[in-house]
PDB file of C-alpha atoms in Angstrom:
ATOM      1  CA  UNK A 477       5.147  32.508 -33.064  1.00 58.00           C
ATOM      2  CA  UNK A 478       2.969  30.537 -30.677  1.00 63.00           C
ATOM      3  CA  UNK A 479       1.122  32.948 -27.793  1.00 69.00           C
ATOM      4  CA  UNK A 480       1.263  31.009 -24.092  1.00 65.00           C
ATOM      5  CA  UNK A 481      -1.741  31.786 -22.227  1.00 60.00           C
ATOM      6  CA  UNK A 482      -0.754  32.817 -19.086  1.00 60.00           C
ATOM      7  CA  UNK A 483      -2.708  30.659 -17.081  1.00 65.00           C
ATOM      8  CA  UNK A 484      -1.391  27.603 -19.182  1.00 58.00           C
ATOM      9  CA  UNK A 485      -0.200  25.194 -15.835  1.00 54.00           C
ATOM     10  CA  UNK A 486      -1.497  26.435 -13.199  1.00 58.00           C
ATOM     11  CA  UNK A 487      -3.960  23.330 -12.119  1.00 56.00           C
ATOM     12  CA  UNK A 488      -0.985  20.578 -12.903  1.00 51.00           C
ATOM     13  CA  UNK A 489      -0.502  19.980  -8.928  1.00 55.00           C
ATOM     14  CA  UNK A 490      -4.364  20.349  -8.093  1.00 53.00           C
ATOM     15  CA  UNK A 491      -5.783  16.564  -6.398  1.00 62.00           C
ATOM     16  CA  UNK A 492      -8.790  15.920  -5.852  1.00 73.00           C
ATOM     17  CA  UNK A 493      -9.414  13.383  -3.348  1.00 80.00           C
ATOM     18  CA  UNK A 494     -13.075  12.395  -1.929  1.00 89.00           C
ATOM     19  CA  UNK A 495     -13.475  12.727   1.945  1.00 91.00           C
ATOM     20  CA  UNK A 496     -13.918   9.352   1.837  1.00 93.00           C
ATOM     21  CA  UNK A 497     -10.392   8.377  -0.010  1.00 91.00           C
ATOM     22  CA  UNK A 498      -9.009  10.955   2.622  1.00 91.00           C
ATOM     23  CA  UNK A 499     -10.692   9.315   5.311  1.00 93.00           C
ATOM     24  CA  UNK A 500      -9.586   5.501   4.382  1.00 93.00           C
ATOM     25  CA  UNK A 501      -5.800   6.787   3.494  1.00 90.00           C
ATOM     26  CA  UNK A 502      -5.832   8.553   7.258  1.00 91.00           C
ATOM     27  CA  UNK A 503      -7.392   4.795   8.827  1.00 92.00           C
ATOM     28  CA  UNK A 504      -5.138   2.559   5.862  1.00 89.00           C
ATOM     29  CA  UNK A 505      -1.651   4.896   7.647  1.00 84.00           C
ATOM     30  CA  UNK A 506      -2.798   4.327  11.288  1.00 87.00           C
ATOM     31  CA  UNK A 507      -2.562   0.908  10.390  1.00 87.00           C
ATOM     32  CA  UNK A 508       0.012   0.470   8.338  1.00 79.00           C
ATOM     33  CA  UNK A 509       2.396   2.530  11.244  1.00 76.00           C
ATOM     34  CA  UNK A 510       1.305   0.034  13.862  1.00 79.00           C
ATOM     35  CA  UNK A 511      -1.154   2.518  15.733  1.00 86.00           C
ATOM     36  CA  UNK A 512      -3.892   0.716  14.881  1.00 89.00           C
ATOM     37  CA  UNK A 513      -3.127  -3.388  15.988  1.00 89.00           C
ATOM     38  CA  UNK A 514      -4.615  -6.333  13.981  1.00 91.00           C
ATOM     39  CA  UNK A 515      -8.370  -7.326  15.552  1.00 91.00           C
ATOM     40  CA  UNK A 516      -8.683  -3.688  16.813  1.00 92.00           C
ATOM     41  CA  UNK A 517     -12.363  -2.244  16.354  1.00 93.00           C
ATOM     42  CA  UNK A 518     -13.270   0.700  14.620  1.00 94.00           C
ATOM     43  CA  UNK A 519     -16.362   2.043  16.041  1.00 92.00           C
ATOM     44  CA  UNK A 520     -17.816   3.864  13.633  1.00 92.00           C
ATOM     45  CA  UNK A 521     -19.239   6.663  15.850  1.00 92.00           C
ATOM     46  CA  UNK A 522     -16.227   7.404  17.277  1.00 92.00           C
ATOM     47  CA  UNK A 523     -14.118   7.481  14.180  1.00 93.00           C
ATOM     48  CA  UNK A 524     -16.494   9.739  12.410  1.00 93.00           C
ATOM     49  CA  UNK A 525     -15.903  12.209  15.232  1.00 93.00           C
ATOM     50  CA  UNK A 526     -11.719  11.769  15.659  1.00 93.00           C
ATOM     51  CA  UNK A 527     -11.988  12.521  11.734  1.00 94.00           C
ATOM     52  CA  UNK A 528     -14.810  14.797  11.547  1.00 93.00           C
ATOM     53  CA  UNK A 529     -16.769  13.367   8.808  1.00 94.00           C
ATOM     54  CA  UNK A 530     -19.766  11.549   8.237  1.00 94.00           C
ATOM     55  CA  UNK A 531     -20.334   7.696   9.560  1.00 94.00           C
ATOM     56  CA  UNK A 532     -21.499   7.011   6.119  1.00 95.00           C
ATOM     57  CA  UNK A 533     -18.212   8.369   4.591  1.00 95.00           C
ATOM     58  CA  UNK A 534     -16.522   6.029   7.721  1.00 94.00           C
ATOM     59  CA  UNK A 535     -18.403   3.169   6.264  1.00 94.00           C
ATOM     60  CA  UNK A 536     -17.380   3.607   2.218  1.00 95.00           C
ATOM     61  CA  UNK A 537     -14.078   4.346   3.471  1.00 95.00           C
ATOM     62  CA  UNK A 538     -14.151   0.950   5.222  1.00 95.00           C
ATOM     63  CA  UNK A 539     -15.595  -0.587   2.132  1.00 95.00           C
ATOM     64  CA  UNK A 540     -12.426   0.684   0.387  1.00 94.00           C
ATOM     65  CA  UNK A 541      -9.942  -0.942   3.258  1.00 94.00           C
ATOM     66  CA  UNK A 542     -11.607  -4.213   3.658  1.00 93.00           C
ATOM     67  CA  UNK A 543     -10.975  -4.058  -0.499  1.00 91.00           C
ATOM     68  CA  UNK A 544      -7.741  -4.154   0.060  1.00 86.00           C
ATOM     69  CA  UNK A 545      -7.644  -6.734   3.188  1.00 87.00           C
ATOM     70  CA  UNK A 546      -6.905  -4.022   5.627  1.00 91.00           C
ATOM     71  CA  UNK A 547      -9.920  -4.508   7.686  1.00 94.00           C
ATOM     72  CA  UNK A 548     -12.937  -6.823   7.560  1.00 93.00           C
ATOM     73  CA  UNK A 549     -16.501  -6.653   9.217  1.00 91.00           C
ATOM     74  CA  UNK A 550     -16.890  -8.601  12.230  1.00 86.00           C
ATOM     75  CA  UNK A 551     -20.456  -9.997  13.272  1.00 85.00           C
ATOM     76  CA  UNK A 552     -21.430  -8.100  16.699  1.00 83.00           C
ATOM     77  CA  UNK A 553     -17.971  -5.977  16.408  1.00 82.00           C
ATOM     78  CA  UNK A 554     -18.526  -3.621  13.485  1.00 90.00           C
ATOM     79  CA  UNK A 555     -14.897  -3.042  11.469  1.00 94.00           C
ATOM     80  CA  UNK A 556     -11.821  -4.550  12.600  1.00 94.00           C
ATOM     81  CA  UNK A 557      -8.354  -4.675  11.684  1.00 94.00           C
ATOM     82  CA  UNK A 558      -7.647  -7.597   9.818  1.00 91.00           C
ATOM     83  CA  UNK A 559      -5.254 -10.736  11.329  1.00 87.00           C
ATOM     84  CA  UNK A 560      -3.335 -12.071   8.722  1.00 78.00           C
ATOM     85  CA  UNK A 561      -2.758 -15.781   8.942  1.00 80.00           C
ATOM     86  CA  UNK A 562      -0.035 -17.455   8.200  1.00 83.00           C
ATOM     87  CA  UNK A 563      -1.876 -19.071   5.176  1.00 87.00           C
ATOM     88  CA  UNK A 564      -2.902 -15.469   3.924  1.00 78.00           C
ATOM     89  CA  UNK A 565       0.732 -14.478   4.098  1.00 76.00           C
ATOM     90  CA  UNK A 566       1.519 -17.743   2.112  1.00 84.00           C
ATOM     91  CA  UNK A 567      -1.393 -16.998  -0.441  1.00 85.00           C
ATOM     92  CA  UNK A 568       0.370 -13.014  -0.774  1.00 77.00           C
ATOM     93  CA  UNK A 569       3.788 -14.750  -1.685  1.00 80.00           C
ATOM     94  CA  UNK A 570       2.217 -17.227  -3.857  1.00 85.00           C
ATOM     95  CA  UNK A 571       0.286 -14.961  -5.997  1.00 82.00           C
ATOM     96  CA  UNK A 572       2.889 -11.997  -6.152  1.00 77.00           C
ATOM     97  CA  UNK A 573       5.695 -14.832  -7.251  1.00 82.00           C
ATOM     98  CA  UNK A 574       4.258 -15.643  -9.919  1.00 82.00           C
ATOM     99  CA  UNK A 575       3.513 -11.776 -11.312  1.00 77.00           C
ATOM    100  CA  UNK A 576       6.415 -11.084 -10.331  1.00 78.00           C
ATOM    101  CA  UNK A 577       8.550 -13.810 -12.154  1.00 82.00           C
ATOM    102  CA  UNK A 578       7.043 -12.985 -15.413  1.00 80.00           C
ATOM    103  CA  UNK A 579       7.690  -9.729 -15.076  1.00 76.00           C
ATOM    104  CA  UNK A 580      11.419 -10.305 -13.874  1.00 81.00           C
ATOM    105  CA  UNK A 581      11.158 -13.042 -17.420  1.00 82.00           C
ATOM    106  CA  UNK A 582       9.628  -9.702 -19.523  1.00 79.00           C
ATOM    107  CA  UNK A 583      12.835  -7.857 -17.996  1.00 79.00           C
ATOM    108  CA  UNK A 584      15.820  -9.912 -18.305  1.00 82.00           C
ATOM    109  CA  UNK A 585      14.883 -10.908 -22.328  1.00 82.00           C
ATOM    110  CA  UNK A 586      13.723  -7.128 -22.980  1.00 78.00           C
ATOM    111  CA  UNK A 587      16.697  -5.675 -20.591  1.00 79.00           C
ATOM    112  CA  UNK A 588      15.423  -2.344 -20.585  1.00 81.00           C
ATOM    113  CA  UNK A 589      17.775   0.150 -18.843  1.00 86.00           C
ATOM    114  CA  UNK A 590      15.272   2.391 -17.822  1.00 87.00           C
ATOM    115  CA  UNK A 591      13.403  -0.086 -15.746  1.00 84.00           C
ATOM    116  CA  UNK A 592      16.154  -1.192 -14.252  1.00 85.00           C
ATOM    117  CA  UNK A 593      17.276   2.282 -13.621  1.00 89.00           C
ATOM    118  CA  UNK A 594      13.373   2.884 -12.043  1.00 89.00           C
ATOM    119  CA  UNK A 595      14.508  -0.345  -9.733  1.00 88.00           C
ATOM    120  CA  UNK A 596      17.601   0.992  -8.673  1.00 90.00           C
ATOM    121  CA  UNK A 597      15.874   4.112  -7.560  1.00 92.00           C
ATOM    122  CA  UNK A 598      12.885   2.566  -5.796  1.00 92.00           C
ATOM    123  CA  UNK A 599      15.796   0.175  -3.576  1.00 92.00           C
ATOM    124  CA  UNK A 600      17.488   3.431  -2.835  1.00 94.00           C
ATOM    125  CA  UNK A 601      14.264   5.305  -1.751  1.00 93.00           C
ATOM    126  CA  UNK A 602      13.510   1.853  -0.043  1.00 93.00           C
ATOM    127  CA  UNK A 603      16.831   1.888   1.883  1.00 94.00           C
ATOM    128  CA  UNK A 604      16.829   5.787   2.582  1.00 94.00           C
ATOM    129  CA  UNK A 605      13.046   5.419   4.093  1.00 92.00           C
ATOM    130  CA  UNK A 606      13.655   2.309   6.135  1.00 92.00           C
ATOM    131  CA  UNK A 607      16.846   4.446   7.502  1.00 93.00           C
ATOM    132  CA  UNK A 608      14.501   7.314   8.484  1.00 93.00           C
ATOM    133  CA  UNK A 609      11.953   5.301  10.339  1.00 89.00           C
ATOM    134  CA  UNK A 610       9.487   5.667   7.593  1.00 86.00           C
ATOM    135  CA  UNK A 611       7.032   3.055   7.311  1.00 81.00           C
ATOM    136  CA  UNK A 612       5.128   4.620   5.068  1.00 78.00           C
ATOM    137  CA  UNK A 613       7.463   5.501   2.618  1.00 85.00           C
ATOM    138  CA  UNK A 614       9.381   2.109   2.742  1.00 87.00           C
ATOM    139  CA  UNK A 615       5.723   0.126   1.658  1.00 81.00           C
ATOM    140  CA  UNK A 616       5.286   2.665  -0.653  1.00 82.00           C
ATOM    141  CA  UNK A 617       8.490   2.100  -1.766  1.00 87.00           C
ATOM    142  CA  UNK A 618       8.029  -1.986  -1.499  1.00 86.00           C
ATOM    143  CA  UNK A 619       4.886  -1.570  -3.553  1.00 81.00           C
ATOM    144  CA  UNK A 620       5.817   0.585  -6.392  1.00 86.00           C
ATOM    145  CA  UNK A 621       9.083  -1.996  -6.854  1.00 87.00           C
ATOM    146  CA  UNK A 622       6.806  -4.627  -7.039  1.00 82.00           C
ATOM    147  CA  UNK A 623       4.605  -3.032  -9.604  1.00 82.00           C
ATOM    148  CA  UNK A 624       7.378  -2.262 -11.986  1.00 84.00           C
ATOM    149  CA  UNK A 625       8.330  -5.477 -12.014  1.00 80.00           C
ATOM    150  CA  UNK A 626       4.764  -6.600 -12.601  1.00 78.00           C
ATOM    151  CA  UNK A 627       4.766  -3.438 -15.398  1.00 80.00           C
ATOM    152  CA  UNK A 628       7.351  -5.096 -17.451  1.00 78.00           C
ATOM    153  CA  UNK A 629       5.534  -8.189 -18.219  1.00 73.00           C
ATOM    154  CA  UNK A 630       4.017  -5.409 -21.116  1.00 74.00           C
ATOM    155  CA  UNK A 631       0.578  -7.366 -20.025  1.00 68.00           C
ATOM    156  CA  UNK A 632      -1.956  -4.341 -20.949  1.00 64.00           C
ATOM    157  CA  UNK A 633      -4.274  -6.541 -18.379  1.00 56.00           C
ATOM    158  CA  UNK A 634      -1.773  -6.344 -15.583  1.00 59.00           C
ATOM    159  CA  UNK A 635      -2.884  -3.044 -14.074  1.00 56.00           C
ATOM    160  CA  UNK A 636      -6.810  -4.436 -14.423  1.00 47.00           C
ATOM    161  CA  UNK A 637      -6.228  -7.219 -12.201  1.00 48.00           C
ATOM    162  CA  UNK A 638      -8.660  -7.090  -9.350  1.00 39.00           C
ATOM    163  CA  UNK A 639      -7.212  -5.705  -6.628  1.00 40.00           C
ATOM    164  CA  UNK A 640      -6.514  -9.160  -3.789  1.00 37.00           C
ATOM    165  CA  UNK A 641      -4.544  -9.384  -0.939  1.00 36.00           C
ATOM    166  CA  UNK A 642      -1.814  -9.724  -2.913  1.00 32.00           C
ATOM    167  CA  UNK A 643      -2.162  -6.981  -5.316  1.00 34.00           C
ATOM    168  CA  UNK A 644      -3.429  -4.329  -2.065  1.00 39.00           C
ATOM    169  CA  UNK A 645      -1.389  -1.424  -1.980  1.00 39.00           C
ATOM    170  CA  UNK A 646       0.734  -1.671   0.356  1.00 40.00           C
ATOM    171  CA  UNK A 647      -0.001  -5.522   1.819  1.00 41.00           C
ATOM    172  CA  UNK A 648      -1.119  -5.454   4.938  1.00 41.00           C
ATOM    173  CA  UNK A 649       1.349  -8.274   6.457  1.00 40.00           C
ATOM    174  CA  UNK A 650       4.485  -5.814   5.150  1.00 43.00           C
ATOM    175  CA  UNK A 651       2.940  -2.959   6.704  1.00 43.00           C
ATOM    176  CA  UNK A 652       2.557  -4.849  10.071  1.00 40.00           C
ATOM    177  CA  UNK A 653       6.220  -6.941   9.704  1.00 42.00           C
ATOM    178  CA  UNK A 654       7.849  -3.114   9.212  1.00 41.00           C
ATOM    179  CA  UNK A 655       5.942  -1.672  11.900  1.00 43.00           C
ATOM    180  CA  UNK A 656       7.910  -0.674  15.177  1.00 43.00           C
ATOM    181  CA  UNK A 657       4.857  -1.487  17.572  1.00 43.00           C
ATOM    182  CA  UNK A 658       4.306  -5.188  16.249  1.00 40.00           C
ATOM    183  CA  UNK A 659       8.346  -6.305  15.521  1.00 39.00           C
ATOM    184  CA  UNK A 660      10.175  -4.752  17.797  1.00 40.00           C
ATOM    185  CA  UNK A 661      13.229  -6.685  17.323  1.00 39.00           C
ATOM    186  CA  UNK A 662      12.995  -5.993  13.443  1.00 37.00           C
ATOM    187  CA  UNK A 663      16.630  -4.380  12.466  1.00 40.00           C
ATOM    188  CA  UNK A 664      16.650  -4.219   8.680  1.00 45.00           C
ATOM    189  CA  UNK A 665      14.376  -4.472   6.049  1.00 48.00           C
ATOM    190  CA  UNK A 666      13.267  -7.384   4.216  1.00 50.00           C
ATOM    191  CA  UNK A 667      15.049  -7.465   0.429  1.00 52.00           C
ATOM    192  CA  UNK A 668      13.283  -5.105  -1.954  1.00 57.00           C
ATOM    193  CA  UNK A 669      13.022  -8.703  -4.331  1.00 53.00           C
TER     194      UNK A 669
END
């Protein structure tokens, strides 16, 4: 007979997460919701104050969103929120079809139920989020979709791939097309494919 320890468990839920990685995911939401408009500057100053941290641990954490295209230094402005152009949004597309095609290749030769089940799910969270008003939750969603499809290409480099526009979690040009304050007239959500 095997003896449990009875503090076997206990630390499963514990995350760490720096006060930088807190401080980007609090900038990377504002964002993403809309509260925070494309060529808007983040003075550094004043967002080290709203979040009460260091303006050192404002600038890694804006190392970290300009990583994933969210922002960008300016000259004479400091950070800003990135504009996407219509030739970035291209470039996303472009890159993300063709991960995405192998992967959907990978998945209709393998078919795998339990990825597809996994798909299902994510469209259903998708749907169920967008319904809420979520934003959030529907990228979140949108990316994790995405990445299983990528997944199922069985490429052990796929996850190493460094992280572009079009690999950023979530993209930046969803985030703002999903957003209440920049597409108003936005009714449903664009197809989980």
């Amino acid at each position: 007979m095997t003896e449990t320890s009875p503090i076997t468990g206990l630390g499963a839920n514990i995350q760490r997460q720096s006060t930088t990685d807190q401080a980007a995911d609090a900038v990377r939401q504002a964002i993403l919701s809309g509260r925070l408009l494309p060529g808007t500057p983040l003075r550094e100053a004043a967002l080290a104050a709203e979040l009460a941290v260091s303006r050192s641990t404002v600038r890694e954490a804006a190392r970290v969103l300009a990583s994933e295209g969210l922002v960008r230094y300016q000259m004479n402005r400091g950070i800003v929120v990135t504009e996407s152009t219509a030739e970035d949004v291209a470039d996303i597309y472009a890159a993300r079809a063709a991960l995405e095609l192998a992967g959907v290749d990978a998945l209709t030769e393998h078919r795998d139920p339990a990825v597809y089940a996994d798909l299902a799910d994510l469209v259903e969270q998708i749907e169920h989020a967008f319904h809420r008003g979520d934003t959030a939750a529907v990228l979140d969603g949108d990316r994790l979709f995405h990445a299983t499809l990528v997944a199922a290409t069985g490429s052990a480099a796929a996850p190493l791939l460094p992280p572009t526009p079009a690999r950023a979690a979530p993209r930046p040009c969803a985030g703002r097309a999903l957003s209440p304050r920049t597409r108003p007239h936005r009714r449903r959500p664009p197809p989980a494919t």
